[in-house]
Amino acid sequence: MTQLLFFNVFNGLIVGAFYALMALGLSLILNLSGVINFAHGGFLAIGGYLAYSLIPYIGFWGALVLAPVLTAFIGILVERVLIRRLYGRDPLYSLLLTFGLAFIIEDGTRFIWGAQSLPFQVPSWLVTPLSDDYFFLTGYRLFMVLVVGIAVAGLFFILNRTRLGIRIRAGTLDLETVSVLGVNVRLLRNMNFGLGIYLAGLAGVLAVGQLGLQPTIGASLIMPSFVAIIVGGLGSLPGTLLGGMLIGVASGITTVFFPSATEAVIYVMMAAVLLVRPRGLLGEEGRF
Amino acid sequence: MQPADFTKQAPNIVVWALLLTMPFWLSHVGGYTELGSQVVVLGLAALGLNFLLGYTGVLSFGHAAYFGLGAYGAGMTLRYLLPSTGMGIIIGTLIGTIAGAIIGPLIIRLRGVYFAMVTIAFGQVFYFIAFRWSSVTGGDDGLTGWTRLPLHLGFTTIDIQNNPVAFYYFVLVMFAIAVGIMAWLLRSPFGRTLIAIRENERRSRFLGIPIDQHIWISWVISCAVVSLAGALFALLNNFVDPRALYWTQSGDFVIMAVLGGMRSFWGPLIGAAIYVVLRDYLSSMTENWESFIGLFFVLVVLFFPRGVLGIITRKVKS
């Protein structure tokens, strides 16, 4: 029992790390541009599929580095051509646009790579369990947690220590002033979008090693990411991180005691948070 | 009738004339009666959503939940409870409405994108319940083993079960009732207050209007209409599956409203007609119809943000 619980809590942490990685990207875009990117799951899938196609040529490690970057470039392109036109308009329109994009990407990946689940090879030395008792502690899982940790640390480093990050944070608070101070806001939003999509692509490469590769992988991960943002608090990136981990662990624990509620439990958590603290756990008051 | 009255009434006359005669001309333009019923049912859902979206200015992206609850309510009533189409509709609508009324207080204080996000996320609870509780709901395969039944009115029996035209007119009667109530509400002081909230929430608040309460009522009315549409949708197909509850369905309703024109009363119905016919056509033409639907979303947002009726009224005015 303890082992089962431990297994599921650990599993929940991994899943939560994915949610958090995805939700952080969503949050970045939402905070600076006011766009809920429904297509985020689609970009995650693109990351995974690109990695799949790249592995035969440059191996797993090369793909881990290159696939998210390529995904980010696609994201930057999409922002330039489509999403940019909708800034400043009713958020309804960007919602619908990214919604349509999600359809196109899902169907497009199905068209290119096929509807069936594809095998995804991770290096064999990562797959073997580290311990007989704790069979689920494979190297790959620890590795995923490590990569997510590095990515999150890198993100907060960028946001706190680099010029780009400081501008992003300033723009989140008051875009007009940032613009008046001479920052190219269009470029800033563009880069910020790319950064968010990079995180989605990275989550994609990691997730397919764990969850398998199929066109619907993005659609199944996007809703929990929304919940992570809401639970953690809109406008707060540490909150989003916390929210993702919390809902991951909560659904892990629920798997042990009441498996059929595994998915539903996170929405119950969201309802509870909204009831007690509508702005979310670490959300700022009065922002939304 | 004064000419000014006539131009005001003209759209209503045209819409009702088309709806009332639809079974007679639809087959001549390549349609079929069930497609007409689908347009009316989904149009009702889009009109219900637009009560909130277009007239109260609240961005709900999760109405599929109440649509699906209405559908499951109707289907499960007929499957498990009692063989009455009327009761199916009543219970289905009640379930959706009550769920909306309970969730309402959690969300009415949120605005804009935040409201949209929370409504989408809440919708997923019902999806997972329908998906997981397969012993009762049929799970992923959907709820089967029931059909709509003829209507017994005491003095006569209307066979809406086997006669699609009779069912169409039955749906149209339900549609007329719901739409009539909404139109009446929108013309009342309450409806005008909703529009005031849409136009300037802060000013309305300073005028002493209880905003949250108004939004809650508008939300519940909207949920009620959408769950009625859901119940009718289940009866139309004699089948419900969890996709009726999925978040993509919510997006369909929003695109219908936007496509037709959110600021005009009949806009969402026209959007629903275009969308249903287009989807029917695309899914029969190509396997990749989802891409085309997605592309359609993108094109509507970029080139028709005011919707069909929005463009027409603009042209007429200028």
CSV table of N, CA and C in Angstrom, one decimal, chain A residues 8-68:
chain,number,residue,atom,x,y,z
A,8,ASN,N,2.3,6.3,-6.8
A,8,ASN,CA,1.4,7.2,-7.5
A,8,ASN,C,1.7,8.7,-7.2
A,9,VAL,N,2.2,8.9,-6.0
A,9,VAL,CA,2.6,10.3,-5.7
A,9,VAL,C,3.7,10.7,-6.6
A,10,PHE,N,4.7,9.8,-6.8
A,10,PHE,CA,5.8,10.1,-7.7
A,10,PHE,C,5.3,10.3,-9.1
A,11,ASN,N,4.4,9.4,-9.5
A,11,ASN,CA,3.8,9.5,-10.8
A,11,ASN,C,3.2,10.9,-11.0
A,12,GLY,N,2.4,11.2,-9.9
A,12,GLY,CA,1.7,12.5,-9.9
A,12,GLY,C,2.7,13.7,-10.1
A,13,LEU,N,3.8,13.6,-9.4
A,13,LEU,CA,4.8,14.6,-9.5
A,13,LEU,C,5.3,14.8,-10.9
A,14,ILE,N,5.5,13.7,-11.6
A,14,ILE,CA,6.0,13.7,-13.0
A,14,ILE,C,4.9,14.4,-13.9
A,15,VAL,N,3.7,13.9,-13.7
A,15,VAL,CA,2.6,14.4,-14.5
A,15,VAL,C,2.4,15.9,-14.2
A,16,GLY,N,2.5,16.2,-12.9
A,16,GLY,CA,2.4,17.6,-12.5
A,16,GLY,C,3.5,18.5,-13.1
A,17,ALA,N,4.7,17.9,-13.2
A,17,ALA,CA,5.8,18.6,-13.9
A,17,ALA,C,5.5,19.0,-15.3
A,18,PHE,N,4.8,18.0,-16.0
A,18,PHE,CA,4.4,18.3,-17.4
A,18,PHE,C,3.4,19.5,-17.4
A,19,TYR,N,2.4,19.3,-16.5
A,19,TYR,CA,1.3,20.3,-16.5
A,19,TYR,C,1.9,21.7,-16.2
A,20,ALA,N,2.9,21.7,-15.3
A,20,ALA,CA,3.5,22.9,-14.9
A,20,ALA,C,4.3,23.5,-16.0
A,21,LEU,N,5.0,22.7,-16.7
A,21,LEU,CA,5.8,23.2,-17.9
A,21,LEU,C,4.9,23.8,-18.9
A,22,MET,N,3.8,23.1,-19.2
A,22,MET,CA,2.9,23.6,-20.2
A,22,MET,C,2.2,24.8,-19.7
A,23,ALA,N,1.8,24.8,-18.4
A,23,ALA,CA,1.0,25.9,-17.9
A,23,ALA,C,1.9,27.1,-17.8
A,24,LEU,N,3.2,26.9,-17.5
A,24,LEU,CA,4.1,28.1,-17.5
A,24,LEU,C,4.1,28.8,-18.8
A,25,GLY,N,4.2,28.0,-19.9
A,25,GLY,CA,4.2,28.7,-21.2
A,25,GLY,C,2.9,29.4,-21.5
A,26,LEU,N,1.8,28.7,-21.1
A,26,LEU,CA,0.5,29.3,-21.3
A,26,LEU,C,0.4,30.6,-20.5
A,27,SER,N,0.9,30.6,-19.3
A,27,SER,CA,0.8,31.7,-18.4
A,27,SER,C,1.6,32.9,-19.0
A,28,LEU,N,2.8,32.6,-19.5
A,28,LEU,CA,3.7,33.7,-20.0
A,28,LEU,C,2.9,34.4,-21.1
A,29,ILE,N,2.3,33.7,-22.0
A,29,ILE,CA,1.6,34.3,-23.1
A,29,ILE,C,0.3,35.0,-22.6
A,30,LEU,N,-0.4,34.4,-21.7
A,30,LEU,CA,-1.6,35.0,-21.2
A,30,LEU,C,-1.3,36.3,-20.5
A,31,ASN,N,-0.2,36.3,-19.7
A,31,ASN,CA,0.1,37.5,-18.8
A,31,ASN,C,0.5,38.7,-19.7
A,32,LEU,N,1.3,38.4,-20.7
A,32,LEU,CA,1.8,39.6,-21.5
A,32,LEU,C,0.8,40.0,-22.6
A,33,SER,N,0.2,39.0,-23.2
A,33,SER,CA,-0.6,39.3,-24.4
A,33,SER,C,-2.1,39.1,-24.2
A,34,GLY,N,-2.5,38.6,-23.1
A,34,GLY,CA,-3.9,38.4,-22.9
A,34,GLY,C,-4.6,37.4,-23.8
A,35,VAL,N,-3.7,36.4,-24.3
A,35,VAL,CA,-4.2,35.4,-25.2
A,35,VAL,C,-4.2,34.1,-24.5
A,36,ILE,N,-5.4,33.4,-24.5
A,36,ILE,CA,-5.4,32.0,-24.0
A,36,ILE,C,-5.0,31.2,-25.2
A,37,ASN,N,-3.9,30.5,-25.2
A,37,ASN,CA,-3.5,29.8,-26.4
A,37,ASN,C,-4.0,28.4,-26.3
A,38,PHE,N,-5.1,28.1,-27.0
A,38,PHE,CA,-5.7,26.8,-27.1
A,38,PHE,C,-4.8,25.9,-27.8
A,39,ALA,N,-4.0,26.4,-28.7
A,39,ALA,CA,-3.2,25.6,-29.6
A,39,ALA,C,-1.9,25.1,-28.9
A,40,HIS,N,-1.8,25.5,-27.6
A,40,HIS,CA,-0.6,25.1,-26.8
A,40,HIS,C,-0.4,23.6,-26.8
A,41,GLY,N,-1.4,22.8,-26.7
A,41,GLY,CA,-1.3,21.4,-26.8
A,41,GLY,C,-0.9,20.9,-28.1
A,42,GLY,N,-1.3,21.6,-29.1
A,42,GLY,CA,-0.9,21.3,-30.5
A,42,GLY,C,0.6,21.5,-30.6
A,43,PHE,N,1.1,22.6,-30.1
A,43,PHE,CA,2.6,22.8,-30.1
A,43,PHE,C,3.4,21.7,-29.4
A,44,LEU,N,2.8,21.3,-28.3
A,44,LEU,CA,3.4,20.2,-27.5
A,44,LEU,C,3.5,19.0,-28.4
A,45,ALA,N,2.4,18.7,-29.1
A,45,ALA,CA,2.4,17.5,-30.0
A,45,ALA,C,3.5,17.7,-31.1
A,46,ILE,N,3.6,18.9,-31.7
A,46,ILE,CA,4.6,19.2,-32.7
A,46,ILE,C,6.0,18.9,-32.2
A,47,GLY,N,6.2,19.4,-30.9
A,47,GLY,CA,7.5,19.1,-30.3
A,47,GLY,C,7.8,17.6,-30.3
A,48,GLY,N,6.8,16.8,-29.8
A,48,GLY,CA,7.0,15.4,-29.7
A,48,GLY,C,7.3,14.8,-31.1
A,49,TYR,N,6.5,15.1,-32.1
A,49,TYR,CA,6.6,14.5,-33.4
A,49,TYR,C,7.9,14.9,-34.1
A,50,LEU,N,8.3,16.2,-33.9
A,50,LEU,CA,9.5,16.6,-34.5
A,50,LEU,C,10.7,15.8,-33.9
A,51,ALA,N,10.6,15.6,-32.6
A,51,ALA,CA,11.7,14.8,-31.9
A,51,ALA,C,11.7,13.4,-32.5
A,52,TYR,N,10.5,12.8,-32.7
A,52,TYR,CA,10.4,11.5,-33.3
A,52,TYR,C,11.1,11.4,-34.6
A,53,SER,N,10.8,12.4,-35.5
A,53,SER,CA,11.4,12.4,-36.8
A,53,SER,C,12.9,12.7,-36.8
A,54,LEU,N,13.4,13.5,-35.8
A,54,LEU,CA,14.8,13.9,-35.7
A,54,LEU,C,15.7,12.8,-35.2
A,55,ILE,N,15.1,12.0,-34.3
A,55,ILE,CA,16.0,11.0,-33.6
A,55,ILE,C,16.8,10.1,-34.5
A,56,PRO,N,16.2,9.6,-35.6
A,56,PRO,CA,17.1,8.8,-36.5
A,56,PRO,C,18.3,9.5,-37.0
A,57,TYR,N,18.3,10.8,-37.1
A,57,TYR,CA,19.4,11.5,-37.6
A,57,TYR,C,20.4,12.1,-36.6
A,58,ILE,N,19.8,12.6,-35.5
A,58,ILE,CA,20.7,13.3,-34.6
A,58,ILE,C,20.6,12.7,-33.2
A,59,GLY,N,19.9,11.6,-33.0
A,59,GLY,CA,19.8,10.9,-31.8
A,59,GLY,C,18.9,11.6,-30.8
A,60,PHE,N,18.7,10.9,-29.6
A,60,PHE,CA,17.8,11.5,-28.6
A,60,PHE,C,18.2,12.8,-28.1
A,61,TRP,N,19.5,12.9,-27.8
A,61,TRP,CA,20.0,14.1,-27.1
A,61,TRP,C,19.9,15.3,-28.1
A,62,GLY,N,20.3,15.1,-29.3
A,62,GLY,CA,20.1,16.1,-30.3
A,62,GLY,C,18.7,16.6,-30.5
A,63,ALA,N,17.8,15.6,-30.5
A,63,ALA,CA,16.4,15.9,-30.7
A,63,ALA,C,15.9,16.7,-29.4
A,64,LEU,N,16.3,16.3,-28.3
A,64,LEU,CA,15.9,17.0,-27.1
A,64,LEU,C,16.3,18.5,-27.1
A,65,VAL,N,17.4,18.8,-27.7
A,65,VAL,CA,17.8,20.2,-27.8
A,65,VAL,C,17.1,20.9,-29.0
A,66,LEU,N,17.1,20.2,-30.1
A,66,LEU,CA,16.7,20.8,-31.3
A,66,LEU,C,15.1,20.9,-31.5
A,67,ALA,N,14.4,19.9,-31.2
A,67,ALA,CA,13.0,19.9,-31.4
A,67,ALA,C,12.2,21.0,-30.7
A,68,PRO,N,12.5,21.3,-29.5
A,68,PRO,CA,11.8,22.4,-28.9
A,68,PRO,C,12.1,23.8,-29.5
